[in-house]
mmCIF file of C-alpha atoms in Angstrom:
data_model
loop_
_atom_site.group_PDB
_atom_site.id
_atom_site.type_symbol
_atom_site.label_atom_id
_atom_site.label_comp_id
_atom_site.label_asym_id
_atom_site.label_seq_id
_atom_site.Cartn_x
_atom_site.Cartn_y
_atom_site.Cartn_z
ATOM 1 C CA ASN A 1324 82.765 132.018 99.947
ATOM 2 C CA ALA A 1325 86.401 132.683 100.854
ATOM 3 C CA GLY A 1326 87.359 129.196 102.110
ATOM 4 C CA VAL A 1327 90.911 129.301 103.482
ATOM 5 C CA THR A 1328 92.682 132.657 103.370
ATOM 6 C CA GLN A 1329 96.378 133.159 104.086
ATOM 7 C CA THR A 1330 98.140 136.427 104.783
ATOM 8 C CA PRO A 1331 100.570 137.677 103.721
ATOM 9 C CA LYS A 1332 101.038 136.190 100.240
ATOM 10 C CA PHE A 1333 104.731 137.105 100.029
ATOM 11 C CA ARG A 1334 107.351 138.117 102.538
ATOM 12 C CA VAL A 1335 111.111 138.602 102.635
ATOM 13 C CA LEU A 1336 112.843 138.427 106.010
ATOM 14 C CA LYS A 1337 116.374 138.765 107.265
ATOM 15 C CA THR A 1338 117.932 135.969 109.291
ATOM 16 C CA GLY A 1339 116.950 136.285 112.929
ATOM 17 C CA GLN A 1340 113.772 138.283 112.354
ATOM 18 C CA SER A 1341 110.428 137.022 113.573
ATOM 19 C CA MET A 1342 107.059 136.971 111.907
ATOM 20 C CA THR A 1343 103.602 135.435 112.078
ATOM 21 C CA LEU A 1344 101.654 133.912 109.231
ATOM 22 C CA LEU A 1345 97.890 134.059 109.532
ATOM 23 C CA CYS A 1346 95.399 131.492 108.312
ATOM 24 C CA ALA A 1347 91.659 132.069 108.453
ATOM 25 C CA GLN A 1348 88.864 129.725 107.409
ATOM 26 C CA ASP A 1349 85.160 130.429 107.185
ATOM 27 C CA MET A 1350 83.914 126.853 106.861
ATOM 28 C CA ASN A 1351 83.561 126.172 110.592
ATOM 29 C CA HIS A 1352 86.196 123.427 110.323
ATOM 30 C CA GLU A 1353 87.550 121.891 113.494
ATOM 31 C CA TYR A 1354 90.910 120.802 112.108
ATOM 32 C CA MET A 1355 93.595 123.101 110.761
ATOM 33 C CA TYR A 1356 97.083 122.383 109.452
ATOM 34 C CA TRP A 1357 100.282 124.139 108.447
ATOM 35 C CA TYR A 1358 102.494 122.623 105.727
ATOM 36 C CA ARG A 1359 105.644 123.690 103.983
ATOM 37 C CA GLN A 1360 106.337 122.904 100.348
ATOM 38 C CA ASP A 1361 109.905 122.570 99.114
ATOM 39 C CA PRO A 1362 111.101 121.538 95.649
ATOM 40 C CA GLY A 1363 111.185 117.788 95.176
ATOM 41 C CA MET A 1364 109.769 117.080 98.639
ATOM 42 C CA GLY A 1365 106.021 117.477 98.313
ATOM 43 C CA LEU A 1366 104.258 118.937 101.331
ATOM 44 C CA ARG A 1367 105.368 118.290 104.884
ATOM 45 C CA LEU A 1368 103.225 118.857 107.945
ATOM 46 C CA ILE A 1369 104.627 121.382 110.436
ATOM 47 C CA HIS A 1370 101.907 121.628 113.105
ATOM 48 C CA TYR A 1371 98.214 120.976 113.288
ATOM 49 C CA SER A 1372 95.215 121.661 115.506
ATOM 50 C CA VAL A 1373 92.219 119.472 116.231
ATOM 51 C CA GLY A 1374 90.174 122.268 117.751
ATOM 52 C CA GLU A 1375 90.198 125.687 119.346
ATOM 53 C CA GLY A 1376 92.881 125.931 122.013
ATOM 54 C CA THR A 1377 94.737 122.776 120.903
ATOM 55 C CA THR A 1378 97.882 122.307 118.849
ATOM 56 C CA ALA A 1379 100.163 119.380 118.045
ATOM 57 C CA LYS A 1380 103.472 118.766 116.293
ATOM 58 C CA GLY A 1381 103.678 117.415 112.804
ATOM 59 C CA GLU A 1382 106.574 116.042 110.822
ATOM 60 C CA VAL A 1383 108.862 119.118 110.816
ATOM 61 C CA PRO A 1384 107.932 121.329 113.827
ATOM 62 C CA ASP A 1385 111.363 122.656 114.824
ATOM 63 C CA GLY A 1386 111.743 126.421 114.570
ATOM 64 C CA TYR A 1387 107.996 127.050 114.423
ATOM 65 C CA ASN A 1388 105.254 127.739 116.942
ATOM 66 C CA VAL A 1389 101.500 127.849 116.445
ATOM 67 C CA SER A 1390 98.408 129.078 118.217
ATOM 68 C CA ARG A 1391 94.680 128.456 117.781
ATOM 69 C CA LEU A 1392 92.975 130.985 120.020
ATOM 70 C CA LYS A 1393 89.902 131.162 117.816
ATOM 71 C CA LYS A 1394 88.349 128.317 115.871
ATOM 72 C CA GLN A 1395 88.605 130.127 112.572
ATOM 73 C CA ASN A 1396 92.246 131.228 112.891
ATOM 74 C CA PHE A 1397 95.511 129.291 112.997
ATOM 75 C CA LEU A 1398 98.737 131.262 113.385
ATOM 76 C CA LEU A 1399 102.219 130.068 112.450
ATOM 77 C CA GLY A 1400 105.123 131.865 114.074
ATOM 78 C CA LEU A 1401 108.803 131.974 113.282
ATOM 79 C CA GLU A 1402 110.658 133.314 116.320
ATOM 80 C CA SER A 1403 114.097 133.594 114.724
ATOM 81 C CA ALA A 1404 113.969 133.028 110.974
ATOM 82 C CA ALA A 1405 116.683 130.947 109.301
ATOM 83 C CA PRO A 1406 117.493 130.566 105.577
ATOM 84 C CA SER A 1407 116.422 126.904 105.814
ATOM 85 C CA GLN A 1408 112.883 128.151 106.435
ATOM 86 C CA THR A 1409 112.692 129.685 102.981
ATOM 87 C CA SER A 1410 109.697 127.873 101.545
ATOM 88 C CA VAL A 1411 106.096 128.116 100.475
ATOM 89 C CA TYR A 1412 103.756 127.684 103.438
ATOM 90 C CA PHE A 1413 100.272 126.302 103.045
ATOM 91 C CA CYS A 1414 97.451 126.269 105.516
ATOM 92 C CA ALA A 1415 94.631 123.748 105.266
ATOM 93 C CA SER A 1416 91.472 122.923 107.154
ATOM 94 C CA SER A 1417 89.056 120.021 107.344
ATOM 95 C CA TYR A 1418 85.706 119.358 108.972
ATOM 96 C CA SER A 1419 86.958 116.353 110.856
ATOM 97 C CA THR A 1420 89.752 113.850 110.796
ATOM 98 C CA GLY A 1421 89.877 111.849 107.581
ATOM 99 C CA GLN A 1422 87.787 114.397 105.696
ATOM 100 C CA PRO A 1423 89.319 116.224 102.695
ATOM 101 C CA GLN A 1424 91.593 119.103 103.527
ATOM 102 C CA HIS A 1425 91.004 122.440 101.841
ATOM 103 C CA PHE A 1426 94.057 124.557 101.144
ATOM 104 C CA GLY A 1427 94.822 128.248 101.023
ATOM 105 C CA ASP A 1428 96.825 129.836 98.204
ATOM 106 C CA GLY A 1429 100.063 129.810 100.149
ATOM 107 C CA THR A 1430 102.593 132.268 101.564
ATOM 108 C CA ARG A 1431 105.926 132.550 99.807
ATOM 109 C CA LEU A 1432 108.579 133.291 102.395
ATOM 110 C CA SER A 1433 112.202 134.091 101.623
ATOM 111 C CA ILE A 1434 114.786 134.449 104.350
ATOM 112 C CA LEU A 1435 118.051 136.115 103.438
ATOM 113 C CA GLY B 1257 107.129 103.443 106.728
ATOM 114 C CA GLU B 1258 105.035 106.096 105.071
ATOM 115 C CA ASP B 1259 106.004 106.924 101.531
ATOM 116 C CA VAL B 1260 104.128 108.059 98.428
ATOM 117 C CA GLU B 1261 105.841 107.999 95.054
ATOM 118 C CA GLN B 1262 104.922 109.545 91.735
ATOM 119 C CA SER B 1263 106.657 109.987 88.425
ATOM 120 C CA LEU B 1264 107.951 113.522 87.984
ATOM 121 C CA PHE B 1265 106.702 114.421 84.536
ATOM 122 C CA LEU B 1266 104.060 113.497 81.952
ATOM 123 C CA SER B 1267 103.545 115.062 78.538
ATOM 124 C CA VAL B 1268 100.404 114.489 76.467
ATOM 125 C CA ARG B 1269 98.724 116.056 73.453
ATOM 126 C CA GLU B 1270 95.491 117.980 73.808
ATOM 127 C CA GLY B 1271 92.523 115.662 73.408
ATOM 128 C CA ASP B 1272 94.403 112.551 74.517
ATOM 129 C CA SER B 1273 93.886 110.819 77.849
ATOM 130 C CA SER B 1274 96.376 111.341 80.667
ATOM 131 C CA VAL B 1275 97.146 108.731 83.288
ATOM 132 C CA ILE B 1276 99.052 109.786 86.376
ATOM 133 C CA ASN B 1277 100.251 106.999 88.641
ATOM 134 C CA CYS B 1278 101.023 106.850 92.340
ATOM 135 C CA THR B 1279 102.243 104.151 94.697
ATOM 136 C CA TYR B 1280 102.028 104.212 98.462
ATOM 137 C CA THR B 1281 103.374 102.031 101.219
ATOM 138 C CA ASP B 1282 101.006 102.304 104.191
ATOM 139 C CA SER B 1283 98.236 99.728 103.929
ATOM 140 C CA SER B 1284 96.224 101.445 106.680
ATOM 141 C CA SER B 1285 95.285 104.354 104.398
ATOM 142 C CA THR B 1286 91.668 105.415 104.832
ATOM 143 C CA TYR B 1287 91.295 107.873 101.963
ATOM 144 C CA LEU B 1288 93.477 108.616 98.962
ATOM 145 C CA TYR B 1289 93.380 112.017 97.325
ATOM 146 C CA TRP B 1290 94.316 113.790 94.139
ATOM 147 C CA TYR B 1291 95.140 117.475 94.326
ATOM 148 C CA LYS B 1292 95.937 119.871 91.476
ATOM 149 C CA GLN B 1293 98.329 122.796 91.828
ATOM 150 C CA GLU B 1294 98.543 125.467 89.152
ATOM 151 C CA PRO B 1295 101.579 127.801 89.050
ATOM 152 C CA GLY B 1296 101.655 130.181 91.991
ATOM 153 C CA ALA B 1297 98.463 128.770 93.467
ATOM 154 C CA GLY B 1298 97.426 126.527 96.301
ATOM 155 C CA LEU B 1299 96.325 122.921 96.153
ATOM 156 C CA GLN B 1300 92.885 122.292 94.733
ATOM 157 C CA LEU B 1301 91.130 119.099 95.766
ATOM 158 C CA LEU B 1302 90.228 117.229 92.577
ATOM 159 C CA THR B 1303 88.802 113.989 93.833
ATOM 160 C CA TYR B 1304 89.278 111.327 96.460
ATOM 161 C CA ILE B 1305 88.504 107.679 96.967
ATOM 162 C CA PHE B 1306 87.775 105.684 100.072
ATOM 163 C CA SER B 1307 90.141 102.769 100.574
ATOM 164 C CA ASN B 1308 87.383 100.145 100.224
ATOM 165 C CA MET B 1309 86.532 101.318 96.700
ATOM 166 C CA ASP B 1310 88.157 100.208 93.451
ATOM 167 C CA MET B 1311 87.056 102.992 91.176
ATOM 168 C CA LYS B 1312 85.485 106.417 91.248
ATOM 169 C CA GLN B 1313 84.406 108.455 88.241
ATOM 170 C CA ASP B 1314 83.709 112.175 88.256
ATOM 171 C CA GLN B 1315 83.105 113.726 84.841
ATOM 172 C CA ARG B 1316 86.456 113.586 82.998
ATOM 173 C CA LEU B 1317 88.280 112.121 85.997
ATOM 174 C CA THR B 1318 88.564 108.414 86.789
ATOM 175 C CA VAL B 1319 90.379 107.172 89.873
ATOM 176 C CA LEU B 1320 91.471 103.548 90.067
ATOM 177 C CA LEU B 1321 92.690 101.969 93.281
ATOM 178 C CA ASN B 1322 94.520 98.654 93.455
ATOM 179 C CA LYS B 1323 94.806 98.096 97.159
ATOM 180 C CA LYS B 1324 96.719 94.828 96.799
ATOM 181 C CA ASP B 1325 99.501 96.553 94.855
ATOM 182 C CA LYS B 1326 99.061 99.868 96.734
ATOM 183 C CA HIS B 1327 98.663 101.628 93.404
ATOM 184 C CA LEU B 1328 96.481 104.628 92.665
ATOM 185 C CA SER B 1329 95.936 106.250 89.288
ATOM 186 C CA LEU B 1330 94.174 109.320 87.969
ATOM 187 C CA ARG B 1331 92.910 109.284 84.397
ATOM 188 C CA ILE B 1332 91.932 112.551 82.763
ATOM 189 C CA ALA B 1333 89.876 112.071 79.613
ATOM 190 C CA ASP B 1334 90.077 114.561 76.733
ATOM 191 C CA THR B 1335 92.978 116.424 78.338
ATOM 192 C CA GLN B 1336 92.913 120.188 77.786
ATOM 193 C CA THR B 1337 95.673 122.815 78.004
ATOM 194 C CA GLY B 1338 93.971 124.055 81.162
ATOM 195 C CA ASP B 1339 94.787 120.719 82.787
ATOM 196 C CA SER B 1340 98.500 121.586 82.719
ATOM 197 C CA ALA B 1341 99.543 121.651 86.373
ATOM 198 C CA ILE B 1342 101.261 119.624 89.073
ATOM 199 C CA TYR B 1343 99.168 116.750 90.401
ATOM 200 C CA PHE B 1344 99.727 115.457 93.914
ATOM 201 C CA CYS B 1345 98.675 112.104 95.212
ATOM 202 C CA ALA B 1346 98.159 111.902 98.996
ATOM 203 C CA GLU B 1347 97.206 109.163 101.399
ATOM 204 C CA SER B 1348 95.388 109.746 104.646
ATOM 205 C CA ILE B 1349 96.601 107.668 107.548
ATOM 206 C CA TYR B 1350 95.842 107.809 111.224
ATOM 207 C CA GLY B 1351 98.680 109.475 113.152
ATOM 208 C CA GLY B 1352 97.853 110.226 116.767
ATOM 209 C CA ALA B 1353 95.040 112.736 117.262
ATOM 210 C CA THR B 1354 94.229 113.112 113.616
ATOM 211 C CA ASN B 1355 94.524 111.606 110.194
ATOM 212 C CA LYS B 1356 97.526 113.072 108.456
ATOM 213 C CA LEU B 1357 98.153 113.431 104.757
ATOM 214 C CA ILE B 1358 101.304 112.003 103.242
ATOM 215 C CA PHE B 1359 101.965 113.667 99.903
ATOM 216 C CA GLY B 1360 103.865 112.468 96.902
ATOM 217 C CA THR B 1361 106.356 114.827 95.272
ATOM 218 C CA GLY B 1362 103.926 115.665 92.483
ATOM 219 C CA THR B 1363 103.675 114.926 88.740
ATOM 220 C CA LEU B 1364 104.004 117.812 86.322
ATOM 221 C CA LEU B 1365 101.472 117.347 83.522
ATOM 222 C CA ALA B 1366 102.307 119.261 80.348
ATOM 223 C CA VAL B 1367 99.576 119.363 77.710
ATOM 224 C CA GLN B 1368 100.781 120.128 74.201
ATOM 225 C CA PRO B 1369 98.309 121.922 71.898
#
């Protein structure tokens, strides 16, 4: 029972590089979310998806893009990484709106 | 506005009870959650309470909700060293197409042996 799996777990990028973070869930959840966690700021919602083929902006969407081509996967892309995007990124999923969100273990991303 | 506040740090001795407090501002919250984060790990859902409830008990965990004061607390009975972690309070509010979670900044619980 894997739950929510994020890959990679760690990554170091140079400014201007691009990369994609992958989130996969095996719970048949409709809703998926991407958060970033920064010291002293809790978790902030970047983008979310309410179903396959749909995405929407969260609280801090600038500099990120997402795609939900398959129900079980939610991808977070950084087209041109900036040092301000150094953070820990968490993916979460839930069965429906208002239901508890289940989190992955996070991806630690450093941008130099 | 939407804001969730927690104290930053709590230290207790093993075997004592811990009480972690949280205040929120949005009265339209539907659910309120407590998550636990151990070092280097993700957020683990501990428990949650629906906004029309006052109390929920789950083994060593007791959640109290004072909706009038917008105050939520998590009591951990017989605190163990394995309970040392950061605890996040979160409120679920409706924001467009989905409920969104507003997190507090987390309370670091340190359990002294």
